PDB file of C-alpha atoms in Angstrom:
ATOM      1  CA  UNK A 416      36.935 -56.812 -14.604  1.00 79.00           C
ATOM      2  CA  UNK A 417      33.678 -57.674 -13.498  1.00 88.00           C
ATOM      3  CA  UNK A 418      34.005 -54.477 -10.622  1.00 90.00           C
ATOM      4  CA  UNK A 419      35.016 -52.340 -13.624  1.00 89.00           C
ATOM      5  CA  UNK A 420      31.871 -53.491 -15.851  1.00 90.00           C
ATOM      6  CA  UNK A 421      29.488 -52.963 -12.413  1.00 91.00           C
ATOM      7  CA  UNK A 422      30.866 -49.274 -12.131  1.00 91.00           C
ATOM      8  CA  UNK A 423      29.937 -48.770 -15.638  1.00 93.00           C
ATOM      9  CA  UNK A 424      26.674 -49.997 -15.859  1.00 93.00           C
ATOM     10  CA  UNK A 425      25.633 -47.948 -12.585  1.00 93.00           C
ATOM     11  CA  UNK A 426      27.133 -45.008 -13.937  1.00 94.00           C
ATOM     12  CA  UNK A 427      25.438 -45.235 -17.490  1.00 94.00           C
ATOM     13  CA  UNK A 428      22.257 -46.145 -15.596  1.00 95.00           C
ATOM     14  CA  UNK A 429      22.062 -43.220 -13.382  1.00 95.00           C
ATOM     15  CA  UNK A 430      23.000 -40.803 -15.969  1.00 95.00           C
ATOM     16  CA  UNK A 431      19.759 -42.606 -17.749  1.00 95.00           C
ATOM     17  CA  UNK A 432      18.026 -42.006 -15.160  1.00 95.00           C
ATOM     18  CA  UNK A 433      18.677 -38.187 -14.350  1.00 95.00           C
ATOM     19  CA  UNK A 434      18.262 -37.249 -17.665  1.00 96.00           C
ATOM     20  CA  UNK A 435      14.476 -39.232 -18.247  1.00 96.00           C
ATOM     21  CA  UNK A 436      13.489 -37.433 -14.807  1.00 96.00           C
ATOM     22  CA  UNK A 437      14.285 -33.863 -16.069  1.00 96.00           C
ATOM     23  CA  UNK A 438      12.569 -34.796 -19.787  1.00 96.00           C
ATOM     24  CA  UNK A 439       9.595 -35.212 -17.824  1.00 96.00           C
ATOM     25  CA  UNK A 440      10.022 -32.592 -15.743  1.00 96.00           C
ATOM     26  CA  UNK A 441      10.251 -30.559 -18.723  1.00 96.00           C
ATOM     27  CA  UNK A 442       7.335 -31.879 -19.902  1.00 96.00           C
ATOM     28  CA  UNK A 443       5.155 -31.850 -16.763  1.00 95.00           C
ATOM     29  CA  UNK A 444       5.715 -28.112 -16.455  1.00 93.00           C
ATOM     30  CA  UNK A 445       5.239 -27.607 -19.927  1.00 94.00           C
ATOM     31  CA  UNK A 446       1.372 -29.184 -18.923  1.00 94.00           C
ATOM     32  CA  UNK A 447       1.267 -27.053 -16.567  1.00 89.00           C
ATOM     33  CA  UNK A 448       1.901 -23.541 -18.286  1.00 88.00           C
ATOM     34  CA  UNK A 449      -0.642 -25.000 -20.937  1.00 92.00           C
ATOM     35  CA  UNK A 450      -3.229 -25.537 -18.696  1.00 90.00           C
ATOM     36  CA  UNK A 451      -2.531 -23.060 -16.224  1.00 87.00           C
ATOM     37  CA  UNK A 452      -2.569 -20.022 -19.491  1.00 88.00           C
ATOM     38  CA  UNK A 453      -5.571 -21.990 -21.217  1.00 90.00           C
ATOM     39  CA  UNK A 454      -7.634 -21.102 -17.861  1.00 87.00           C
ATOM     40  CA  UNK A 455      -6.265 -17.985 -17.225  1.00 87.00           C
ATOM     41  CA  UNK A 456      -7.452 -17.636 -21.252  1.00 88.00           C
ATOM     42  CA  UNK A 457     -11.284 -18.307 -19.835  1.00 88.00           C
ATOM     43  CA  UNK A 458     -10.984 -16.316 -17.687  1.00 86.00           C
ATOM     44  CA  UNK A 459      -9.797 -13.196 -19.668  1.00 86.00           C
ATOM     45  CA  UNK A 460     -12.422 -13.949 -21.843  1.00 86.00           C
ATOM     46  CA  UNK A 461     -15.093 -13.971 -19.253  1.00 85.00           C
ATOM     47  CA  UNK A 462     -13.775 -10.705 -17.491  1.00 85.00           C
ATOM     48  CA  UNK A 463     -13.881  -8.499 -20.472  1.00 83.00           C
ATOM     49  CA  UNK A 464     -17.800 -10.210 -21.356  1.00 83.00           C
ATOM     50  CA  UNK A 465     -17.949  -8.602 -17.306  1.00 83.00           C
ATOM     51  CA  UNK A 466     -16.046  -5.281 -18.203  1.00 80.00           C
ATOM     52  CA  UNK A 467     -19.209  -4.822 -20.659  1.00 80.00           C
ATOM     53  CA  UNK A 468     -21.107  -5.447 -18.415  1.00 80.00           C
ATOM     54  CA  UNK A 469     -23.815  -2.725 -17.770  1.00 77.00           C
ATOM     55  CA  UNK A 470     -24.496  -3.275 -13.705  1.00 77.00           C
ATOM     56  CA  UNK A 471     -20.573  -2.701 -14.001  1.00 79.00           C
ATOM     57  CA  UNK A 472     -20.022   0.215 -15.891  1.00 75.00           C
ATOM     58  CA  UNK A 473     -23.496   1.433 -13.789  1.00 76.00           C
ATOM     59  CA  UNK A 474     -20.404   1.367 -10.633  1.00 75.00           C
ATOM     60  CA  UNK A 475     -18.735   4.052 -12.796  1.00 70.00           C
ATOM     61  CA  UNK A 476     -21.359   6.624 -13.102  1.00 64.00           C
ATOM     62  CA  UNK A 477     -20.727   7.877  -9.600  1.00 69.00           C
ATOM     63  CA  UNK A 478     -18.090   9.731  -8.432  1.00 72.00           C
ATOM     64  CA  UNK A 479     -17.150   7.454  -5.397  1.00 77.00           C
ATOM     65  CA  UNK A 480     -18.852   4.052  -6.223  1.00 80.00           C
ATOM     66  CA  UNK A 481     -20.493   2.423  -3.228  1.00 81.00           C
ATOM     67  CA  UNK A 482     -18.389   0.098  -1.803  1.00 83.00           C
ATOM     68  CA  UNK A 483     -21.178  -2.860  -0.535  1.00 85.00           C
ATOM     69  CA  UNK A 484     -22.360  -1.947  -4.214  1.00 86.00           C
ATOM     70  CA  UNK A 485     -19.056  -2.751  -5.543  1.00 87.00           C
ATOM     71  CA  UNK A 486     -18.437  -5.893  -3.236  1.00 88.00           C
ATOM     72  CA  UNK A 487     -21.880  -7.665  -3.594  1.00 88.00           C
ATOM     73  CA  UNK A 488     -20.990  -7.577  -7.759  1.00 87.00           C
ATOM     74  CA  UNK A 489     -17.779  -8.803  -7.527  1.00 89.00           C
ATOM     75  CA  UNK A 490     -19.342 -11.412  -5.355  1.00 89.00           C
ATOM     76  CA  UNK A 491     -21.686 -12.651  -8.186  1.00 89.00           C
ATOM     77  CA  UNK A 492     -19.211 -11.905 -10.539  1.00 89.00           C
ATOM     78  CA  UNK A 493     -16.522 -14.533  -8.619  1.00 89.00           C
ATOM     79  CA  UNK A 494     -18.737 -17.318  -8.128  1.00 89.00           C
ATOM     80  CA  UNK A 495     -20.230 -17.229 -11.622  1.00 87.00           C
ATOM     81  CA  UNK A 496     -16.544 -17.430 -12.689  1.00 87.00           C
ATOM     82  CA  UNK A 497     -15.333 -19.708 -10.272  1.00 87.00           C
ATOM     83  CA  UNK A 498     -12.567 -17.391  -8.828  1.00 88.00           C
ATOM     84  CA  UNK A 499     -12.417 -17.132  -4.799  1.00 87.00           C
ATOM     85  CA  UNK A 500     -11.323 -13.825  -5.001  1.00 88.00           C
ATOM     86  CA  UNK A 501     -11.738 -10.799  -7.068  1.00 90.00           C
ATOM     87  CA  UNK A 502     -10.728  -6.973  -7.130  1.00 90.00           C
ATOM     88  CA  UNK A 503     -11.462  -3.842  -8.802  1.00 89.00           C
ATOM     89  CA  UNK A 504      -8.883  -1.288  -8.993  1.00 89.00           C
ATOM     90  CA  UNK A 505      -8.490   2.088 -10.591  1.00 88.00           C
ATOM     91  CA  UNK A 506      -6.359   2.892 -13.177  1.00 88.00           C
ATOM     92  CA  UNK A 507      -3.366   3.373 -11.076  1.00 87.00           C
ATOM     93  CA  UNK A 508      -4.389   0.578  -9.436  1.00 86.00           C
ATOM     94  CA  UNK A 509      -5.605   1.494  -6.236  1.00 86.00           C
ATOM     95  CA  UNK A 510      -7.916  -0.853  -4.186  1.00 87.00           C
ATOM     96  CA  UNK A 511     -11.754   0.067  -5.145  1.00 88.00           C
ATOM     97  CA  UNK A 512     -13.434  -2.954  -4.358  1.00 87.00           C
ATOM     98  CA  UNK A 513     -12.881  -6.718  -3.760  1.00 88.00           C
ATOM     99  CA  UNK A 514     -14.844  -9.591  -2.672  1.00 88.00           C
ATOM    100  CA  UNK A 515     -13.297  -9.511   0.868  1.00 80.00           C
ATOM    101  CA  UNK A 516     -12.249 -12.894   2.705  1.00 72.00           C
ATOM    102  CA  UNK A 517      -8.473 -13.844   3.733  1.00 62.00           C
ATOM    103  CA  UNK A 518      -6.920 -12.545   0.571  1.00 67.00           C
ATOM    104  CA  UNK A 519      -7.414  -8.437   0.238  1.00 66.00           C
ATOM    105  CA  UNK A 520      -4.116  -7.409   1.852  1.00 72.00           C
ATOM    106  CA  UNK A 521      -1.927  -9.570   0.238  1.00 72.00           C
ATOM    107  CA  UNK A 522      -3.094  -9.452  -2.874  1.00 77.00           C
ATOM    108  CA  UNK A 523      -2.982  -5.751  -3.640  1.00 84.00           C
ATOM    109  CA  UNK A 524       0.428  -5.097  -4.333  1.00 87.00           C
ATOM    110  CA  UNK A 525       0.539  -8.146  -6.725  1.00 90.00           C
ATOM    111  CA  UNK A 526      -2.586  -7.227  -8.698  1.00 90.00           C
ATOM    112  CA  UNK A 527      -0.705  -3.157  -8.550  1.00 91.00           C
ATOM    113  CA  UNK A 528       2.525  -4.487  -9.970  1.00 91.00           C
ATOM    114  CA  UNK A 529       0.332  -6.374 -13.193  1.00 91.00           C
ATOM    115  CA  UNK A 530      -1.820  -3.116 -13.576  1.00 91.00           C
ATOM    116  CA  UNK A 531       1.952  -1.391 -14.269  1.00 90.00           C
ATOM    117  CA  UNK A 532       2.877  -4.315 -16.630  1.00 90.00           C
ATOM    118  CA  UNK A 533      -0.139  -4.256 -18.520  1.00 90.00           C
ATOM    119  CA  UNK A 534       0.032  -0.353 -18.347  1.00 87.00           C
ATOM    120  CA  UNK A 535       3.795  -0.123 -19.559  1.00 86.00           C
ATOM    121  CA  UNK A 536       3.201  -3.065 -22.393  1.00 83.00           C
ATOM    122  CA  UNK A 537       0.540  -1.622 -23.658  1.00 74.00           C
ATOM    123  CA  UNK A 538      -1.251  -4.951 -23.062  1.00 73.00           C
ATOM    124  CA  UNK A 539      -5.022  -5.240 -22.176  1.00 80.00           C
ATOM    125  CA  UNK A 540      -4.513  -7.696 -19.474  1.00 82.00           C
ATOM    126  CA  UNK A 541      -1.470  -9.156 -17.558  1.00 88.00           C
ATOM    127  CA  UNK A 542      -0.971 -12.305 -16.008  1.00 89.00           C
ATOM    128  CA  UNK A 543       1.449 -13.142 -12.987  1.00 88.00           C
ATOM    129  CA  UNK A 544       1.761 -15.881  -9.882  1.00 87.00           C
ATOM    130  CA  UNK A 545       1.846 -14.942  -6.395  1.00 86.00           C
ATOM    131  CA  UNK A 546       2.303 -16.632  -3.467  1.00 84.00           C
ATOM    132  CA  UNK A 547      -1.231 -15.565  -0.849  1.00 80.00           C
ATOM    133  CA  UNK A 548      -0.455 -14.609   2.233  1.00 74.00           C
ATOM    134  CA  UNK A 549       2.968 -14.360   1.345  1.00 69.00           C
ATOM    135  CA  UNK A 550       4.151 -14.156   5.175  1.00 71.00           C
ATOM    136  CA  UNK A 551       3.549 -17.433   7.193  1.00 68.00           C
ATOM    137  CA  UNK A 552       2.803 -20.755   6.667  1.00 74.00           C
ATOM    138  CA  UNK A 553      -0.598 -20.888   5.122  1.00 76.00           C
ATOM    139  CA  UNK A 554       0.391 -19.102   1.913  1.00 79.00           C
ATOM    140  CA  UNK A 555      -0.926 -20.502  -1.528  1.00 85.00           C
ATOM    141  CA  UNK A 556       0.346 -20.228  -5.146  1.00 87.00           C
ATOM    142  CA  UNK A 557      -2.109 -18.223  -6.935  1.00 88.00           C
ATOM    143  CA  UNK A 558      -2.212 -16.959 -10.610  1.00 89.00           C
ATOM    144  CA  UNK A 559      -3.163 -13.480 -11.012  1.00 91.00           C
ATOM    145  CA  UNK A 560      -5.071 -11.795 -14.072  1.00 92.00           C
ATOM    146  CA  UNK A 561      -5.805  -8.173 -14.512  1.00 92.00           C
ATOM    147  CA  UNK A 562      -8.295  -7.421 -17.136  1.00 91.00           C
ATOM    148  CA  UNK A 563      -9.140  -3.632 -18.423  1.00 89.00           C
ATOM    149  CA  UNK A 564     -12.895  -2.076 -17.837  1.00 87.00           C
ATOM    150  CA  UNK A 565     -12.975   0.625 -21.136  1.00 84.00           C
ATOM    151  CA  UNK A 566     -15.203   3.739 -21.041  1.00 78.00           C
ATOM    152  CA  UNK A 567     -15.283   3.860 -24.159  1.00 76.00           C
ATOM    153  CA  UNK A 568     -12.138   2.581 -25.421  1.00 79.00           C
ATOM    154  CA  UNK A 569      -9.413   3.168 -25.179  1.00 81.00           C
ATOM    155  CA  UNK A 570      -9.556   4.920 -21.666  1.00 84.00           C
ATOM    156  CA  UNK A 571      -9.538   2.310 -18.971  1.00 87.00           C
ATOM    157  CA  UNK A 572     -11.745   3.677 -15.794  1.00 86.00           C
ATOM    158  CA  UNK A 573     -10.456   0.269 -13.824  1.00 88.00           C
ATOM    159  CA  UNK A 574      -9.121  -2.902 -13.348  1.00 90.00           C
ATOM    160  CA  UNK A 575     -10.524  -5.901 -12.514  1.00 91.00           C
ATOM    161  CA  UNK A 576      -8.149  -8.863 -10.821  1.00 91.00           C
ATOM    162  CA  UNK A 577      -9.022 -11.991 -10.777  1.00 91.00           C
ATOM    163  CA  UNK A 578      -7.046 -14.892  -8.273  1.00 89.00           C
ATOM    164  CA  UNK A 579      -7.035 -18.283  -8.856  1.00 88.00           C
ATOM    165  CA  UNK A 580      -5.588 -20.838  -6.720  1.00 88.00           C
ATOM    166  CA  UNK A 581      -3.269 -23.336  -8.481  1.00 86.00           C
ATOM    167  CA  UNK A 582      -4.082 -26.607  -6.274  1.00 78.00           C
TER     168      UNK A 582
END
């Protein structure tokens, strides 16, 4: 009898258990979308201020914007937002700029895929996580924001993308 009661009081223990540790699972990732979308919020907010920018729509006057032109104001642009890396892309979302560093190869065809979601939804800005490199072992979670530039609205002349590591 006492066995019996034992098995029992495991059992209804562990189930206990399991189910308190995937309530706060649940609740730890709900923190983290919250947190994670009110930052990725900012920094929407802070790209379009840039998108209005006039030393960036100056980039558009050319035909073929300078590309040390393009990468020293993405630059400024990344550290006054806190971002490590940043890219400009056209509206099909080729590469036309980007702040250089580890992080220009792999991150184009994330930040091309977002351009198309934001494109196809009709959406002025798309959001998205990527793992950076995504070959090897030093690859980091990032989340990925894509943010129109207007001349005037609504025709988009580029994209800016934004990265943010989520340590």
């Amino acid at each position: 009898a006492q066995f019996a009661d034992y098995v029992l009081v495991v059992k209804a223990n562990r189930k206990n258990a399991v189910q308190r540790i995937h309530e706060n699972l649940h609740q730890g990732a709900l923190l983290f979308n919250r947190r994670v979308d009110a930052r990725l919020d900012e920094l929407s907010g802070r790209a379009a201020l840039m998108s209005d920018d006039y030393s960036i729509r100056q980039l558009f006057l050319k035909e073929q914007p300078d590309p040390a032109t393009v990468r020293s104001a993405l630059r400024s642009y990344s550290v006054r937002m806190g971002v490590p890396f940043m890219a400009l892309l056209s509206p099909e979302g080729s590469r036309i700029g980007d702040t250089g560093g580890v992080l220009p190869g792999a991150a184009l065809r994330p930040f091309q895929d977002l351009v198309k979601v934001a494109t196809a939804a009709d959406d002025p800005r798309a959001k998205g996580f990527a793992r950076l490199p995504p070959e090897g072992p030093r690859g980091k979670l990032y989340a990925l924001l894509v943010v129109p530039i207007y001349a005037p609205k609504p025709e988009i002349v580029a994209w800016i993308g934004l990265a943010l590591p989520m340590d």
